[in-house]
PDB file of C-alpha atoms in Angstrom:
ATOM      1  CA  MET H1149       0.000   0.000   0.000  1.00 47.00           C
ATOM      2  CA  ASN H1150       1.403   3.370  -1.040  1.00 53.00           C
ATOM      3  CA  ARG H1151       1.164   5.900   1.721  1.00 60.00           C
ATOM      4  CA  ILE H1152       0.627   9.562   0.784  1.00 58.00           C
ATOM      5  CA  ARG H1153       3.451  11.620   2.202  1.00 61.00           C
ATOM      6  CA  ASN H1154       2.924  15.026   0.615  1.00 64.00           C
ATOM      7  CA  ASN H1155      -0.346  16.403   1.952  1.00 71.00           C
ATOM      8  CA  LYS H1156       0.010  19.790   0.247  1.00 77.00           C
ATOM      9  CA  ASP H1157       0.199  18.268  -3.218  1.00 80.00           C
ATOM     10  CA  LEU H1158      -2.597  15.833  -2.403  1.00 82.00           C
ATOM     11  CA  TRP H1159      -5.019  18.555  -1.359  1.00 84.00           C
ATOM     12  CA  ALA H1160      -3.952  20.892  -4.169  1.00 87.00           C
ATOM     13  CA  GLY H1161      -4.408  18.122  -6.736  1.00 88.00           C
ATOM     14  CA  LEU H1162      -7.842  17.219  -5.377  1.00 90.00           C
ATOM     15  CA  LEU H1163      -8.889  20.882  -5.369  1.00 92.00           C
ATOM     16  CA  PHE H1164      -7.694  21.382  -8.954  1.00 92.00           C
ATOM     17  CA  LEU H1165      -9.467  18.199 -10.002  1.00 93.00           C
ATOM     18  CA  ALA H1166     -12.698  19.392  -8.371  1.00 94.00           C
ATOM     19  CA  PHE H1167     -12.427  22.745 -10.196  1.00 93.00           C
ATOM     20  CA  ALA H1168     -11.774  20.931 -13.469  1.00 94.00           C
ATOM     21  CA  LEU H1169     -14.822  18.705 -13.000  1.00 94.00           C
ATOM     22  CA  VAL H1170     -17.109  21.629 -12.179  1.00 94.00           C
ATOM     23  CA  LEU H1171     -15.756  23.679 -15.084  1.00 92.00           C
ATOM     24  CA  GLY H1172     -16.082  20.723 -17.470  1.00 92.00           C
ATOM     25  CA  TRP H1173     -19.609  19.944 -16.296  1.00 93.00           C
ATOM     26  CA  ASP H1174     -20.616  23.573 -16.809  1.00 92.00           C
ATOM     27  CA  ALA H1175     -18.920  23.739 -20.228  1.00 90.00           C
ATOM     28  CA  LEU H1176     -20.913  20.722 -21.408  1.00 90.00           C
ATOM     29  CA  SER H1177     -24.130  22.686 -20.936  1.00 91.00           C
ATOM     30  CA  LEU H1178     -23.001  25.057 -23.716  1.00 90.00           C
ATOM     31  CA  PRO H1179     -22.696  24.233 -27.419  1.00 89.00           C
ATOM     32  CA  ILE H1180     -19.144  22.908 -27.960  1.00 88.00           C
ATOM     33  CA  GLY H1181     -18.849  23.159 -31.731  1.00 86.00           C
ATOM     34  CA  THR H1182     -15.785  21.895 -33.568  1.00 85.00           C
ATOM     35  CA  ALA H1183     -12.148  22.940 -33.687  1.00 82.00           C
ATOM     36  CA  ARG H1184     -12.859  24.792 -36.921  1.00 86.00           C
ATOM     37  CA  ARG H1185     -16.058  26.422 -35.708  1.00 87.00           C
ATOM     38  CA  MET H1186     -15.833  26.763 -31.946  1.00 86.00           C
ATOM     39  CA  GLY H1187     -18.896  27.241 -29.806  1.00 87.00           C
ATOM     40  CA  PRO H1188     -19.086  29.101 -26.497  1.00 89.00           C
ATOM     41  CA  GLY H1189     -18.344  25.915 -24.536  1.00 88.00           C
ATOM     42  CA  TYR H1190     -15.242  24.913 -26.471  1.00 90.00           C
ATOM     43  CA  PHE H1191     -12.658  27.023 -24.655  1.00 90.00           C
ATOM     44  CA  PRO H1192     -13.978  26.312 -21.126  1.00 91.00           C
ATOM     45  CA  LEU H1193     -13.929  22.592 -21.941  1.00 92.00           C
ATOM     46  CA  VAL H1194     -10.329  22.794 -23.171  1.00 92.00           C
ATOM     47  CA  LEU H1195      -9.401  24.649 -19.968  1.00 93.00           C
ATOM     48  CA  ALA H1196     -11.192  22.027 -17.852  1.00 93.00           C
ATOM     49  CA  VAL H1197      -9.358  19.165 -19.572  1.00 94.00           C
ATOM     50  CA  THR H1198      -6.015  20.967 -19.222  1.00 95.00           C
ATOM     51  CA  LEU H1199      -6.630  21.681 -15.539  1.00 94.00           C
ATOM     52  CA  GLY H1200      -7.693  18.064 -15.013  1.00 93.00           C
ATOM     53  CA  LEU H1201      -4.481  16.763 -16.577  1.00 94.00           C
ATOM     54  CA  LEU H1202      -2.384  19.145 -14.498  1.00 93.00           C
ATOM     55  CA  SER H1203      -4.206  18.045 -11.343  1.00 92.00           C
ATOM     56  CA  LEU H1204      -3.406  14.416 -12.138  1.00 91.00           C
ATOM     57  CA  GLY H1205       0.256  15.402 -12.359  1.00 89.00           C
ATOM     58  CA  VAL H1206       0.073  17.099  -8.959  1.00 87.00           C
ATOM     59  CA  LEU H1207      -1.648  14.027  -7.483  1.00 86.00           C
ATOM     60  CA  ALA H1208       1.060  11.782  -8.940  1.00 85.00           C
ATOM     61  CA  ARG H1209       3.673  13.992  -7.319  1.00 83.00           C
ATOM     62  CA  ALA H1210       1.915  13.529  -3.971  1.00 80.00           C
ATOM     63  CA  LEU H1211       2.287   9.770  -4.331  1.00 79.00           C
ATOM     64  CA  ARG H1212       5.990   9.963  -5.265  1.00 76.00           C
ATOM     65  CA  ALA H1213       7.073  12.276  -2.435  1.00 66.00           C
ATOM     66  CA  ARG H1214       9.808  11.149  -0.076  1.00 65.00           C
ATOM     67  CA  GLY H1215       7.915  12.150   3.023  1.00 60.00           C
ATOM     68  CA  ASP H1216      10.442  14.463   4.652  1.00 57.00           C
ATOM     69  CA  GLU H1217       8.037  17.384   4.699  1.00 58.00           C
ATOM     70  CA  ALA H1218       6.436  18.835   7.777  1.00 59.00           C
ATOM     71  CA  PRO H1219       2.814  17.911   8.355  1.00 59.00           C
ATOM     72  CA  LEU H1220       0.203  20.158   6.810  1.00 61.00           C
ATOM     73  CA  ARG H1221      -0.708  23.111   9.019  1.00 71.00           C
ATOM     74  CA  ILE H1222      -3.852  25.001   8.181  1.00 71.00           C
ATOM     75  CA  PRO H1223      -3.239  28.738   8.803  1.00 76.00           C
ATOM     76  CA  VAL H1224      -6.577  29.472  10.502  1.00 83.00           C
ATOM     77  CA  ARG H1225      -5.536  32.761  12.100  1.00 84.00           C
ATOM     78  CA  GLU H1226      -4.094  34.126   8.870  1.00 86.00           C
ATOM     79  CA  ALA H1227      -7.112  33.064   6.810  1.00 87.00           C
ATOM     80  CA  LEU H1228      -9.456  34.628   9.360  1.00 92.00           C
ATOM     81  CA  PHE H1229      -7.723  38.019   9.190  1.00 91.00           C
ATOM     82  CA  VAL H1230      -7.683  37.981   5.375  1.00 91.00           C
ATOM     83  CA  MET H1231     -11.412  37.198   5.315  1.00 94.00           C
ATOM     84  CA  LEU H1232     -12.024  39.955   7.867  1.00 95.00           C
ATOM     85  CA  GLY H1233     -10.045  42.330   5.643  1.00 95.00           C
ATOM     86  CA  ILE H1234     -12.269  41.499   2.676  1.00 94.00           C
ATOM     87  CA  LEU H1235     -15.391  42.004   4.801  1.00 96.00           C
ATOM     88  CA  ALA H1236     -14.021  45.289   6.139  1.00 96.00           C
ATOM     89  CA  PHE H1237     -13.466  46.496   2.579  1.00 95.00           C
ATOM     90  CA  GLY H1238     -17.001  45.521   1.598  1.00 94.00           C
ATOM     91  CA  PHE H1239     -18.569  47.292   4.566  1.00 95.00           C
ATOM     92  CA  ALA H1240     -16.363  50.393   4.336  1.00 94.00           C
ATOM     93  CA  ILE H1241     -16.472  51.179   0.609  1.00 92.00           C
ATOM     94  CA  LYS H1242     -19.956  52.663   0.507  1.00 91.00           C
ATOM     95  CA  PRO H1243     -19.836  55.009   3.502  1.00 92.00           C
ATOM     96  CA  LEU H1244     -16.118  55.894   3.379  1.00 93.00           C
ATOM     97  CA  GLY H1245     -15.164  55.572  -0.293  1.00 92.00           C
ATOM     98  CA  PHE H1246     -12.670  53.470  -2.208  1.00 94.00           C
ATOM     99  CA  LEU H1247      -9.318  54.629  -0.827  1.00 94.00           C
ATOM    100  CA  PRO H1248     -10.252  54.562   2.880  1.00 95.00           C
ATOM    101  CA  ALA H1249     -11.754  51.096   2.356  1.00 95.00           C
ATOM    102  CA  VAL H1250      -8.482  49.934   0.775  1.00 95.00           C
ATOM    103  CA  ALA H1251      -6.543  51.334   3.739  1.00 95.00           C
ATOM    104  CA  ILE H1252      -8.791  49.622   6.300  1.00 95.00           C
ATOM    105  CA  ALA H1253      -8.670  46.295   4.463  1.00 95.00           C
ATOM    106  CA  ALA H1254      -4.891  46.475   4.189  1.00 94.00           C
ATOM    107  CA  LEU H1255      -4.532  47.257   7.892  1.00 92.00           C
ATOM    108  CA  VAL H1256      -6.751  44.327   8.883  1.00 92.00           C
ATOM    109  CA  CYS H1257      -4.918  41.978   6.508  1.00 90.00           C
ATOM    110  CA  MET H1258      -1.558  43.052   7.954  1.00 88.00           C
ATOM    111  CA  LEU H1259      -2.669  41.584  11.267  1.00 85.00           C
ATOM    112  CA  ALA H1260      -2.503  38.162   9.612  1.00 83.00           C
ATOM    113  CA  ALA H1261       1.302  38.213   9.770  1.00 80.00           C
ATOM    114  CA  PRO H1262       2.120  37.475  13.420  1.00 72.00           C
ATOM    115  CA  ARG H1263       5.888  37.954  13.213  1.00 71.00           C
ATOM    116  CA  ALA H1264       6.129  40.615  10.544  1.00 66.00           C
ATOM    117  CA  ASP H1265       8.530  43.477  11.135  1.00 67.00           C
ATOM    118  CA  LEU H1266       5.961  46.234  10.733  1.00 72.00           C
ATOM    119  CA  ARG H1267       6.840  49.503  12.345  1.00 80.00           C
ATOM    120  CA  PRO H1268       4.317  52.384  12.148  1.00 83.00           C
ATOM    121  CA  LEU H1269       6.235  54.234   9.423  1.00 87.00           C
ATOM    122  CA  ARG H1270       6.544  51.041   7.393  1.00 85.00           C
ATOM    123  CA  ILE H1271       2.803  50.341   7.811  1.00 85.00           C
ATOM    124  CA  LEU H1272       1.968  53.841   6.562  1.00 91.00           C
ATOM    125  CA  GLY H1273       4.293  53.384   3.597  1.00 91.00           C
ATOM    126  CA  LEU H1274       2.775  50.032   2.656  1.00 91.00           C
ATOM    127  CA  ILE H1275      -0.791  51.302   2.966  1.00 93.00           C
ATOM    128  CA  GLY H1276       0.053  54.496   1.070  1.00 94.00           C
ATOM    129  CA  GLY H1277       1.716  52.544  -1.725  1.00 95.00           C
ATOM    130  CA  LEU H1278      -1.228  50.153  -1.943  1.00 95.00           C
ATOM    131  CA  MET H1279      -3.692  53.050  -2.032  1.00 95.00           C
ATOM    132  CA  LEU H1280      -1.706  54.733  -4.804  1.00 95.00           C
ATOM    133  CA  PHE H1281      -1.516  51.491  -6.794  1.00 96.00           C
ATOM    134  CA  CYS H1282      -5.251  50.772  -6.378  1.00 94.00           C
ATOM    135  CA  TRP H1283      -6.125  54.351  -7.324  1.00 93.00           C
ATOM    136  CA  ALA H1284      -3.994  54.146 -10.480  1.00 94.00           C
ATOM    137  CA  VAL H1285      -5.355  50.750 -11.541  1.00 93.00           C
ATOM    138  CA  PHE H1286      -9.022  50.929 -10.584  1.00 91.00           C
ATOM    139  CA  ILE H1287      -9.909  54.628 -10.624  1.00 91.00           C
ATOM    140  CA  VAL H1288      -7.638  55.972 -13.376  1.00 91.00           C
ATOM    141  CA  GLY H1289      -7.005  52.867 -15.480  1.00 90.00           C
ATOM    142  CA  LEU H1290     -10.299  50.988 -15.281  1.00 88.00           C
ATOM    143  CA  ARG H1291     -12.453  54.047 -14.447  1.00 89.00           C
ATOM    144  CA  LEU H1292     -14.298  52.235 -11.695  1.00 87.00           C
ATOM    145  CA  PRO H1293     -17.478  54.205 -10.917  1.00 87.00           C
ATOM    146  CA  VAL H1294     -17.023  54.474  -7.146  1.00 87.00           C
ATOM    147  CA  PRO H1295     -16.322  57.562  -5.083  1.00 88.00           C
ATOM    148  CA  VAL H1296     -12.645  57.848  -4.197  1.00 89.00           C
ATOM    149  CA  VAL H1297     -13.449  59.320  -0.780  1.00 90.00           C
ATOM    150  CA  GLY H1298     -17.024  59.118   0.493  1.00 80.00           C
ATOM    151  CA  GLY H1299     -18.920  61.290   2.868  1.00 62.00           C
ATOM    152  CA  PHE H1300     -19.084  60.361   6.532  1.00 56.00           C
TER     153      PHE H1300
END
């Protein structure tokens, strides 16, 4: 009996395989067409098959691993703070505006790193850089129709 020794690859391969199956199942509900005359379901089906093949490769790697890896640790605290950051952004964007919501979400997400070397000046620099980047991409580049700074 072959014992699985690489839990990360096992779970990643199973997750990719699940995504491939869902994507393939959904693509089959659309007209596929032919290679010469592709329908709307052709490309999603090709992506599903490609992802399925890649997931089989990841699963095979999980079976071939030597087993000298540390056991899988699920980062619950980190995931919780990232989810809270997303929720904070969602709740803050309407009353405060886009840029303050980005700053609040970034601050909450920074709490996910327990041992990060984040001094106050460094935190302000990171949040300022992220706000500038998000403003340039979403407000200027994509012309997102949200207020940059909302009313209180």
